Amino acid sequence: MKIGCFIAVVSVFLGLAAFSPAEARSHFMGKKGDRGEQEQGKSDAGLEPRMRIRPSGLVAVFPAEAACPDIASPFGSSTRYDGSRRPSDRYGGLHGGIDISLEEGTPLRAIAAGQVISAGTGGLARGIYLWLQHSPQETGLPFWVYSKYQHLRDIPELKAGETVTAGQIVGLSGKTGTVGRHYGPAGYPHLHLTTFAVSSDRYEVRGSSVVAPMSRIFDPVTLYVKGLRDVDEIERLSGDQKNVPVPYVAEDGSVHPAGAPVVWPVACRRR
Ligand SMILES: [Zn+2]
């Protein structure tokens, strides 16, 4: 796996500009989870936060028998779900995750088995959030995945350290952090999901952010690309390869196809 040597301060809307690489390094204490092998630490030289957000061109394709809440604003998009332009002071105006428009109170599902590492209340633009960590064994992907769910209605009952299974309900959708400014008093009820690829299970929770070594933000649709060896591999996909069949959870909790390790973050209704 090709990995740059850097630390990204992983926070969804704000954040990066607030931390210099040196600060990120000094705050990263190598707190280690106990869930697997720890990659030997590489040199800290040349650390720099790097986000590299750009559209992946991947398209989530859902099975004909399932009605799934689709992406309203894809990763790397310069516009919101309503077509308005995103503010340029965040990630260069490009979307750092995917938005799925949802009625408030819609159950959100773990994209894969994993462990809760953080949950809490962020401010404007963040809202109530939940971070999960997923091992390569749990996803079948060749890197650790950190997923962040945002704008939840309530603080999740799940606590850091608890494990979840693929498709398990981990919280309810909401609009926290979206009320005011662009979305006005009504806010925008939706799930914002951000995913990061990391080479090890080491991380540090800093407020509503998580700091991890050699962290790389990526389009969550990448999760569903079969046989992926490397995040960069999606850049080499073309044509039909960009259409990615997405396994899903039905409202009854059943996973389709059965045993799929990675699923859509919201249940689909069987037609
Ligand atoms: Zn978003």
Coordinates of N, CA and C in Angstrom, one line a residue, residues 10 35 108-119 129-135 138-139 144-150 152 156 158-171 191 193-198 200-201 203 205 208 210 212 218 223 263 265:
V10 N -7.9 14.6 11.4 CA -9.1 14.3 10.8 C -10.3 14.9 11.5
R35 N -6.6 -3.8 19.4 CA -7.4 -4.6 18.5 C -6.6 -5.2 17.3
L108 N -29.3 5.0 11.6 CA -28.0 4.9 10.9 C -27.3 3.6 11.2
R109 N -26.7 3.0 10.2 CA -26.1 1.7 10.3 C -24.6 1.7 10.3
A110 N -24.0 0.9 11.0 CA -22.6 0.7 11.0 C -22.2 0.2 9.6
I111 N -21.3 0.9 8.9 CA -20.9 0.5 7.6 C -20.1 -0.9 7.6
A112 N -19.6 -1.2 8.7 CA -18.9 -2.5 8.9 C -18.8 -2.8 10.4
A113 N -18.4 -4.0 10.7 CA -18.2 -4.3 12.1 C -17.0 -3.3 12.6
G114 N -17.0 -3.0 13.8 CA -15.9 -2.1 14.3 C -16.1 -1.8 15.7
Q115 N -15.4 -0.7 16.1 CA -15.4 -0.3 17.5 C -15.7 1.2 17.6
V116 N -16.5 1.6 18.5 CA -16.8 3.0 18.8 C -15.5 3.6 19.4
I117 N -15.1 4.7 18.8 CA -13.9 5.4 19.4 C -14.2 6.7 20.0
S118 N -15.3 7.4 19.5 CA -15.6 8.7 20.0 C -17.0 9.0 19.7
A119 N -17.7 9.8 20.5 CA -19.0 10.3 20.2 C -19.2 11.6 21.1
Y129 N -21.8 13.8 16.7 CA -21.0 12.9 15.8 C -20.7 11.6 16.5
L130 N -20.3 10.7 15.6 CA -19.9 9.3 16.1 C -18.8 8.9 15.2
W131 N -17.7 8.5 15.9 CA -16.5 7.9 15.2 C -16.5 6.4 15.4
L132 N -16.3 5.6 14.3 CA -16.1 4.2 14.4 C -14.7 3.9 13.8
Q133 N -14.1 2.8 14.3 CA -12.9 2.3 13.7 C -13.1 0.9 13.3
H134 N -12.7 0.6 12.0 CA -12.9 -0.7 11.4 C -11.6 -1.4 11.0
S135 N -11.3 -2.6 11.4 CA -10.0 -3.2 11.1 C -10.1 -3.8 9.7
E138 N -12.2 -6.7 9.5 CA -13.7 -6.5 9.6 C -14.3 -6.0 8.3
T139 N -13.4 -5.3 7.5 CA -13.9 -4.8 6.2 C -13.5 -5.6 5.0
W144 N -6.9 0.2 7.8 CA -7.9 0.5 8.8 C -8.8 1.6 8.3
V145 N -10.1 1.5 8.6 CA -11.0 2.6 8.2 C -11.6 3.3 9.4
Y146 N -11.6 4.6 9.4 CA -12.2 5.4 10.4 C -13.4 6.1 9.8
S147 N -14.6 5.9 10.4 CA -15.8 6.5 9.8 C -16.4 7.5 10.8
K148 N -16.8 8.6 10.3 CA -17.4 9.6 11.1 C -18.8 10.0 10.6
Y149 N -19.8 9.7 11.5 CA -21.2 10.1 11.2 C -21.5 11.4 11.9
Q150 N -22.1 12.3 11.1 CA -22.4 13.6 11.7 C -23.9 14.0 11.6
L152 N -26.1 13.8 13.9 CA -27.1 12.9 14.6 C -28.1 13.7 15.4
P156 N -25.3 9.3 20.7 CA -25.5 7.9 20.7 C -25.4 7.2 22.1
L158 N -24.1 4.4 22.4 CA -22.9 3.6 22.3 C -21.8 4.4 23.0
K159 N -20.9 3.7 23.7 CA -19.8 4.4 24.3 C -18.5 3.9 23.7
A160 N -17.5 4.7 23.8 CA -16.1 4.4 23.3 C -15.7 3.0 23.8
G161 N -15.2 2.2 22.9 CA -14.8 0.8 23.3 C -15.8 -0.2 23.0
E162 N -17.0 0.2 22.8 CA -18.1 -0.8 22.5 C -17.9 -1.3 21.0
T163 N -18.2 -2.5 20.7 CA -18.1 -3.0 19.4 C -19.4 -3.0 18.7
V164 N -19.4 -2.9 17.4 CA -20.7 -3.0 16.6 C -20.5 -4.0 15.5
T165 N -21.6 -4.5 15.0 CA -21.6 -5.4 13.9 C -22.0 -4.6 12.6
A166 N -21.7 -5.2 11.4 CA -22.1 -4.5 10.2 C -23.6 -4.4 10.1
G167 N -24.0 -3.2 9.9 CA -25.5 -3.0 9.7 C -26.2 -2.7 11.0
Q168 N -25.5 -2.8 12.1 CA -26.1 -2.5 13.4 C -26.5 -1.0 13.5
I169 N -27.6 -0.7 14.1 CA -28.0 0.7 14.3 C -27.1 1.3 15.3
V170 N -26.5 2.4 14.9 CA -25.5 3.1 15.8 C -26.0 4.5 16.2
G171 N -27.1 5.0 15.7 CA -27.6 6.3 16.1 C -28.8 6.6 15.2
L191 N -27.4 12.7 6.8 CA -26.2 12.1 7.3 C -25.1 12.6 6.5
L193 N -21.3 11.5 6.1 CA -20.3 10.4 6.4 C -19.0 10.7 5.8
T194 N -18.0 10.7 6.6 CA -16.6 10.8 6.2 C -15.8 9.6 6.5
T195 N -15.0 9.2 5.6 CA -14.1 8.0 5.9 C -12.7 8.3 5.7
F196 N -11.8 7.7 6.5 CA -10.4 7.8 6.4 C -9.7 6.5 6.3
A197 N -8.7 6.4 5.5 CA -7.9 5.1 5.5 C -6.6 5.4 6.2
V198 N -6.3 4.5 7.1 CA -5.1 4.6 8.0 C -4.4 3.3 8.0
S200 N -2.7 1.9 10.4 CA -2.6 1.2 11.7 C -3.8 1.6 12.5
D201 N -3.8 1.0 13.7 CA -5.0 1.2 14.6 C -4.7 2.3 15.6
Y203 N -4.5 6.0 17.1 CA -5.2 7.2 16.9 C -5.2 8.0 18.2
V205 N -7.9 10.8 20.1 CA -9.1 11.7 20.1 C -8.8 13.0 20.6
S208 N -13.6 16.9 19.0 CA -14.5 16.1 18.1 C -13.7 15.5 16.9
V210 N -10.3 13.2 15.4 CA -9.4 12.1 15.6 C -8.2 12.3 14.8
A212 N -4.8 10.6 13.4 CA -4.2 9.3 13.2 C -3.0 9.4 12.2
F218 N -11.0 9.6 2.0 CA -11.4 9.0 0.7 C -12.9 9.0 0.6
L223 N -15.4 2.1 -0.3 CA -15.5 1.0 0.6 C -16.1 -0.2 -0.1
V263 N -21.5 -2.4 4.3 CA -22.9 -2.1 3.9 C -23.2 -0.6 3.8
P265 N -24.8 2.9 4.8 CA -25.0 3.4 6.2 C -26.5 3.7 6.6

